[in-house]
Amino acid sequence: MKVKVADRQTFYDLAILYTGLPENAVAIAVANTRGVVDELRAGEEIAIPEGLPAKKAVVDYYAARQLNPATEPEKNKLNLSTAHIWINAAGEAKTITILSNTSWIILN
């Protein structure tokens, strides 16, 4: 199914809205040859892959209340840092924090 993105929506918003599961954001992004944190444009069409696991109760909740989540931070708001977690080749969880208004990068 193809859906139109609303202003400030993210892949996580779309995953919750159409499947009820935020973890489907990655599958939706990949199906659209995008990264899960890529910025989406209002009006852009995004494909929601068929066969993703879903929580119907969550989808029904949003639909019944006509909720349309849009959680992308506003452009003029200060976002102090971004943290990413990954698993290295040795199987250890690592984090990187990038402070957006400075040149600091902190590796843990």
Coordinates of C-alpha atoms in Angstrom, one line a residue:
M1 CA 0.0 0.0 0.0
K2 CA 1.2 3.5 -0.7
V3 CA 0.6 6.4 1.8
K4 CA 1.2 10.1 1.7
V5 CA 3.4 11.5 4.4
A6 CA 2.0 14.3 6.6
D7 CA 4.1 17.2 7.8
R8 CA 6.8 16.2 10.3
Q9 CA 6.1 12.4 10.1
T10 CA 8.9 9.9 10.4
F11 CA 9.2 6.3 9.5
Y12 CA 8.4 5.5 13.2
D13 CA 5.2 7.4 12.9
L14 CA 4.2 5.6 9.8
A15 CA 5.0 2.2 11.3
I16 CA 2.8 2.9 14.3
L17 CA 0.0 4.3 12.3
Y18 CA -0.2 1.6 9.7
T19 CA 1.1 -1.5 11.6
G20 CA 0.9 -0.6 15.2
L21 CA 4.5 -1.6 15.8
P22 CA 7.3 1.0 15.8
E23 CA 9.9 -1.7 15.0
N24 CA 8.5 -1.9 11.5
A25 CA 10.0 1.5 10.8
V26 CA 13.2 -0.1 9.6
A27 CA 11.4 -2.5 7.2
I28 CA 9.4 0.4 5.8
A29 CA 12.5 2.6 5.3
V30 CA 14.4 -0.3 3.6
A31 CA 11.4 -1.0 1.3
N32 CA 11.6 2.6 0.2
T33 CA 15.5 2.5 -0.2
R34 CA 15.8 5.0 2.6
G35 CA 17.4 5.1 6.1
V36 CA 15.1 4.9 9.1
V37 CA 16.2 8.4 10.3
D38 CA 15.9 10.1 6.8
E39 CA 13.7 13.1 6.8
L40 CA 10.4 12.7 5.0
R41 CA 8.7 15.4 3.0
A42 CA 5.0 16.2 3.4
G43 CA 3.1 14.8 0.5
E44 CA 5.8 12.2 -0.4
E45 CA 4.4 8.8 -1.2
I46 CA 5.9 5.9 0.9
A47 CA 5.2 2.2 0.3
I48 CA 4.1 0.2 3.4
P49 CA 5.2 -3.4 2.6
E50 CA 2.6 -6.2 2.8
G51 CA 3.0 -8.9 5.3
L52 CA 4.6 -7.0 8.2
P53 CA 3.7 -8.1 11.7
A54 CA 1.0 -5.9 13.1
K55 CA -0.9 -5.0 16.2
K56 CA -4.4 -4.4 15.0
A57 CA -5.6 -3.0 18.3
V58 CA -3.1 -0.1 18.0
V59 CA -3.9 0.5 14.3
D60 CA -7.7 0.5 15.2
Y61 CA -7.0 2.9 18.1
Y62 CA -5.3 5.5 15.9
A63 CA -8.0 5.1 13.2
A64 CA -11.0 5.4 15.5
R65 CA -9.6 8.6 17.0
Q66 CA -8.3 10.0 13.7
L67 CA -4.8 10.3 15.2
N68 CA -2.0 11.1 12.8
P69 CA 1.3 11.0 14.7
A70 CA 4.0 13.4 13.5
T71 CA 7.1 13.5 15.8
E72 CA 9.8 15.0 13.7
P73 CA 11.4 17.9 15.7
E74 CA 10.6 21.3 14.4
K75 CA 13.5 22.8 12.5
N76 CA 13.9 25.9 14.7
K77 CA 13.9 23.8 17.9
L78 CA 17.3 23.0 19.5
N79 CA 18.2 19.4 19.4
L80 CA 21.2 19.1 21.8
S81 CA 22.4 15.6 20.9
T82 CA 21.8 12.5 18.9
A83 CA 22.8 9.0 20.2
H84 CA 23.2 5.9 18.0
I85 CA 23.8 2.4 19.4
W86 CA 25.3 -0.4 17.4
I87 CA 27.0 -3.8 17.9
N88 CA 30.6 -4.0 16.9
A89 CA 32.4 -7.0 15.4
A90 CA 33.2 -8.3 18.9
G91 CA 29.6 -8.3 19.8
E92 CA 29.9 -5.3 22.2
A93 CA 27.2 -2.6 22.3
K94 CA 28.7 0.8 21.6
T95 CA 27.2 4.3 21.5
I96 CA 28.1 7.4 19.7
T97 CA 26.8 10.8 20.8
I98 CA 27.0 13.8 18.5
L99 CA 26.3 17.2 20.0
S100 CA 24.7 19.1 17.2
N101 CA 25.7 22.6 18.1
T102 CA 29.4 21.8 18.7
S103 CA 32.1 19.7 17.1
W104 CA 32.1 17.2 20.0
I105 CA 31.7 13.5 19.2
I106 CA 31.7 11.2 22.2
L107 CA 32.3 7.5 21.7
N108 CA 31.5 5.0 24.6

